[in-house]
Amino acid sequence: MIKWILFCSLFFLLLTVTAIMYRLVKGPTAPERVQALDALSTNIIAGVAIFSVLLRNTAFFELILLIGILSFIGTIAFGKFIERGVIIERK
Amino acid sequence: MSGNDLIELGIAIIILIGTIFGFLSAVGFIRLPDIYNRAHAISKTSTLSVLFVLIGTFLYFLILERYFSIKLFLGIFFVFLTSPVSAHVILRAAYYSNVELAEENVQDDLKDYVMSAANEQK
């Protein structure tokens, strides 16, 4: 029972990722693509959590924290690059 | 149906509700007219959906396996804290790199503010 509900939520997650990939390919401006990548990593976090419930395994929780931190750093770096033209400024 | 089965079913339904919210946010991300509306849809609702999924996972391992995972707790806290901040940074970068607003838009208060600040600097 729970297995089929989790498969159903993985299906919805697949639809979400497909929609975000569409916007990632088509999106007219650069900030939009960065936003799409950020949303993609957020949904991948949800996918990892669903798989760890499905496999009854606690080994993937580091992965959730790690993907969250890496996507945040990447998004901040891209935002600063789009706004200023450099990522690390020199005096 | 024993108590554990009911708890398992409730947690699975919480996760399902979270992914349905994520799907609705992705529909908004495709259909809305400009980047500001799209980021409004995707950042708020996908944060909510991933919080539903992670809290469901946390409760599953807490109640059924008696396993309190501090890493998952920190992950929930961190996603809740950083996802709106990254959306704010991206939208600020979009505004200052002159991405156009939608044509239906009627008011742009930030533009006047930015113009007056630029005039003061000169």
CSV table of C-alpha atoms in Angstrom, one decimal:
chain,number,residue,atom,x,y,z
A,1,MET,CA,0.0,0.0,0.0
A,2,ILE,CA,2.6,2.6,1.1
A,3,LYS,CA,4.8,1.3,-1.7
A,4,TRP,CA,2.3,2.3,-4.3
A,5,ILE,CA,1.6,5.7,-2.8
A,6,LEU,CA,5.4,6.3,-2.9
A,7,PHE,CA,5.6,5.2,-6.5
A,8,CYS,CA,2.7,7.6,-7.3
A,9,SER,CA,4.6,10.5,-5.6
A,10,LEU,CA,7.7,9.6,-7.6
A,11,PHE,CA,5.6,9.8,-10.7
A,12,PHE,CA,4.5,13.3,-9.8
A,13,LEU,CA,8.1,14.2,-9.1
A,14,LEU,CA,9.1,13.0,-12.5
A,15,LEU,CA,6.4,15.2,-14.1
A,16,THR,CA,7.8,18.2,-12.0
A,17,VAL,CA,11.4,17.5,-13.1
A,18,THR,CA,10.2,17.3,-16.8
A,19,ALA,CA,8.4,20.6,-16.5
A,20,ILE,CA,11.5,22.3,-14.9
A,21,MET,CA,13.7,20.8,-17.7
A,22,TYR,CA,11.4,22.3,-20.3
A,23,ARG,CA,11.9,25.7,-18.7
A,24,LEU,CA,15.6,25.1,-18.3
A,25,VAL,CA,16.0,24.4,-22.1
A,26,LYS,CA,13.5,27.1,-23.4
A,27,GLY,CA,13.8,29.9,-20.7
A,28,PRO,CA,14.6,33.1,-22.5
A,29,THR,CA,17.0,34.7,-20.0
A,30,ALA,CA,20.0,33.5,-17.9
A,31,PRO,CA,18.5,34.1,-14.4
A,32,GLU,CA,15.6,32.0,-15.3
A,33,ARG,CA,17.8,29.0,-16.1
A,34,VAL,CA,19.6,29.5,-12.8
A,35,GLN,CA,16.3,29.5,-11.1
A,36,ALA,CA,15.3,26.3,-12.9
A,37,LEU,CA,18.5,24.6,-11.8
A,38,ASP,CA,17.9,25.7,-8.2
A,39,ALA,CA,14.3,24.2,-8.3
A,40,LEU,CA,15.7,21.1,-10.0
A,41,SER,CA,18.1,20.4,-7.1
A,42,THR,CA,15.3,21.1,-4.6
A,43,ASN,CA,13.2,18.4,-6.3
A,44,ILE,CA,16.1,16.0,-6.4
A,45,ILE,CA,16.4,16.4,-2.6
A,46,ALA,CA,12.7,15.4,-2.4
A,47,GLY,CA,13.5,12.4,-4.6
A,48,VAL,CA,16.4,11.2,-2.4
A,49,ALA,CA,14.1,11.5,0.7
A,50,ILE,CA,11.4,9.4,-1.0
A,51,PHE,CA,13.9,6.7,-2.1
A,52,SER,CA,15.3,6.6,1.5
A,53,VAL,CA,11.7,5.9,2.7
A,54,LEU,CA,11.2,3.3,0.0
A,55,LEU,CA,14.4,1.4,0.7
A,56,ARG,CA,14.1,1.9,4.5
A,57,ASN,CA,17.7,3.0,4.6
A,58,THR,CA,19.1,5.9,6.6
A,59,ALA,CA,22.4,6.1,4.6
A,60,PHE,CA,21.2,8.9,2.2
A,61,PHE,CA,20.6,11.7,4.7
A,62,GLU,CA,24.1,13.2,4.3
A,63,LEU,CA,23.2,13.4,0.6
A,64,ILE,CA,20.2,15.6,1.4
A,65,LEU,CA,22.2,18.0,3.4
A,66,LEU,CA,25.0,18.0,0.9
A,67,ILE,CA,22.8,18.7,-2.2
A,68,GLY,CA,21.1,21.5,-0.2
A,69,ILE,CA,24.4,23.2,0.6
A,70,LEU,CA,25.9,22.8,-2.8
A,71,SER,CA,22.9,24.1,-4.7
A,72,PHE,CA,22.8,27.2,-2.4
A,73,ILE,CA,26.4,28.0,-3.0
A,74,GLY,CA,26.1,27.5,-6.8
A,75,THR,CA,23.0,29.7,-7.0
A,76,ILE,CA,24.6,32.5,-5.0
A,77,ALA,CA,27.7,32.3,-7.2
A,78,PHE,CA,25.6,32.5,-10.4
A,79,GLY,CA,23.6,35.4,-9.0
A,80,LYS,CA,26.7,37.3,-8.2
A,81,PHE,CA,28.2,36.6,-11.6
A,82,ILE,CA,25.0,37.8,-13.4
A,83,GLU,CA,24.8,40.9,-11.3
A,84,ARG,CA,28.4,42.1,-11.0
A,85,GLY,CA,30.3,40.2,-13.7
A,86,VAL,CA,32.8,38.7,-11.2
A,87,ILE,CA,32.3,36.1,-8.4
A,88,ILE,CA,35.2,37.0,-6.1
A,89,GLU,CA,36.1,40.7,-6.1
A,90,ARG,CA,39.6,42.1,-5.8
A,91,LYS,CA,40.4,45.3,-4.0
B,1,MET,CA,-5.0,-2.7,10.2
B,2,SER,CA,-2.7,-2.1,13.1
B,3,GLY,CA,-1.5,1.3,14.4
B,4,ASN,CA,1.8,1.2,12.6
B,5,ASP,CA,0.1,0.6,9.3
B,6,LEU,CA,-2.1,3.6,9.8
B,7,ILE,CA,0.9,5.8,10.7
B,8,GLU,CA,2.7,4.5,7.6
B,9,LEU,CA,-0.3,5.4,5.5
B,10,GLY,CA,-0.6,8.9,6.9
B,11,ILE,CA,3.1,9.5,6.3
B,12,ALA,CA,2.8,8.3,2.7
B,13,ILE,CA,-0.1,10.6,2.1
B,14,ILE,CA,1.9,13.6,3.5
B,15,ILE,CA,4.7,12.8,1.0
B,16,LEU,CA,2.1,12.4,-1.8
B,17,ILE,CA,0.6,15.9,-0.9
B,18,GLY,CA,4.1,17.3,-1.0
B,19,THR,CA,4.9,16.0,-4.5
B,20,ILE,CA,1.5,17.2,-5.8
B,21,PHE,CA,2.3,20.7,-4.5
B,22,GLY,CA,5.6,20.4,-6.4
B,23,PHE,CA,3.8,19.5,-9.6
B,24,LEU,CA,1.5,22.5,-9.3
B,25,SER,CA,4.5,24.8,-8.8
B,26,ALA,CA,6.1,23.3,-11.9
B,27,VAL,CA,2.9,24.1,-13.9
B,28,GLY,CA,3.1,27.6,-12.6
B,29,PHE,CA,6.7,27.7,-13.6
B,30,ILE,CA,5.8,26.8,-17.2
B,31,ARG,CA,2.6,28.9,-17.7
B,32,LEU,CA,3.3,32.3,-16.0
B,33,PRO,CA,4.3,35.2,-18.2
B,34,ASP,CA,7.7,36.6,-16.9
B,35,ILE,CA,10.6,35.6,-14.7
B,36,TYR,CA,9.3,37.4,-11.5
B,37,ASN,CA,6.0,35.6,-11.6
B,38,ARG,CA,7.6,32.3,-12.4
B,39,ALA,CA,10.1,32.6,-9.6
B,40,HIS,CA,7.3,33.5,-7.2
B,41,ALA,CA,5.5,30.2,-8.1
B,42,ILE,CA,8.5,27.9,-8.1
B,43,SER,CA,10.4,29.2,-5.0
B,44,LYS,CA,7.5,29.3,-2.5
B,45,THR,CA,5.7,26.2,-3.6
B,46,SER,CA,8.7,24.0,-4.2
B,47,THR,CA,10.1,25.0,-0.8
B,48,LEU,CA,6.7,23.9,0.8
B,49,SER,CA,6.6,20.7,-1.2
B,50,VAL,CA,10.2,19.6,-0.2
B,51,LEU,CA,9.4,20.5,3.4
B,52,PHE,CA,6.3,18.2,3.3
B,53,VAL,CA,8.4,15.4,1.9
B,54,LEU,CA,11.3,15.8,4.3
B,55,ILE,CA,9.1,16.1,7.3
B,56,GLY,CA,7.3,12.9,6.2
B,57,THR,CA,10.6,11.1,5.9
B,58,PHE,CA,11.7,12.5,9.3
B,59,LEU,CA,8.5,11.3,11.0
B,60,TYR,CA,8.7,7.9,9.3
B,61,PHE,CA,12.2,7.2,10.7
B,62,LEU,CA,11.3,8.7,14.0
B,63,ILE,CA,8.1,6.8,14.7
B,64,LEU,CA,8.6,3.5,12.9
B,65,GLU,CA,12.3,2.9,13.3
B,66,ARG,CA,12.9,4.9,16.5
B,67,TYR,CA,15.8,6.7,14.7
B,68,PHE,CA,16.2,10.5,15.3
B,69,SER,CA,18.3,11.7,12.5
B,70,ILE,CA,20.0,15.0,13.3
B,71,LYS,CA,21.4,15.2,9.7
B,72,LEU,CA,17.9,15.1,8.3
B,73,PHE,CA,16.7,17.7,10.8
B,74,LEU,CA,19.6,20.0,9.8
B,75,GLY,CA,18.7,19.4,6.2
B,76,ILE,CA,15.1,20.5,6.7
B,77,PHE,CA,16.3,23.6,8.6
B,78,PHE,CA,18.8,24.4,5.9
B,79,VAL,CA,16.4,24.0,2.9
B,80,PHE,CA,13.8,26.1,4.7
B,81,LEU,CA,16.4,28.8,5.3
B,82,THR,CA,18.3,29.0,2.0
B,83,SER,CA,15.7,28.4,-0.7
B,84,PRO,CA,13.9,31.8,-0.4
B,85,VAL,CA,17.3,33.5,-0.1
B,86,SER,CA,18.6,32.1,-3.3
B,87,ALA,CA,15.4,33.1,-5.1
B,88,HIS,CA,15.9,36.6,-3.8
B,89,VAL,CA,19.5,36.8,-5.0
B,90,ILE,CA,18.5,35.5,-8.5
B,91,LEU,CA,15.6,37.9,-8.9
B,92,ARG,CA,17.8,40.9,-7.7
B,93,ALA,CA,20.4,39.9,-10.3
B,94,ALA,CA,17.6,39.6,-12.9
B,95,TYR,CA,16.3,43.1,-12.1
B,96,TYR,CA,19.7,44.8,-12.2
B,97,SER,CA,20.6,43.1,-15.5
B,98,ASN,CA,17.5,44.7,-17.0
B,99,VAL,CA,15.3,41.7,-17.6
B,100,GLU,CA,11.9,43.0,-18.8
B,101,LEU,CA,8.7,42.7,-16.7
B,102,ALA,CA,5.6,41.3,-18.3
B,103,GLU,CA,3.5,43.5,-20.4
B,104,GLU,CA,0.5,43.1,-18.1
B,105,ASN,CA,2.4,44.8,-15.4
B,106,VAL,CA,1.1,48.2,-14.3
B,107,GLN,CA,3.5,49.4,-11.5
B,108,ASP,CA,7.2,49.4,-11.0
B,109,ASP,CA,8.2,51.2,-7.8
B,110,LEU,CA,11.7,49.9,-7.7
B,111,LYS,CA,12.5,51.6,-11.0
B,112,ASP,CA,11.9,55.1,-9.6
B,113,TYR,CA,14.0,54.3,-6.6
B,114,VAL,CA,16.9,52.9,-8.7
B,115,MET,CA,16.8,56.0,-11.0
B,116,SER,CA,16.8,58.5,-8.1
B,117,ALA,CA,19.8,56.6,-6.5
B,118,ALA,CA,21.7,56.7,-9.8
B,119,ASN,CA,21.0,60.5,-10.1
B,120,GLU,CA,22.3,61.1,-6.5
B,121,GLN,CA,25.5,59.3,-7.3
B,122,LYS,CA,26.2,61.6,-10.3
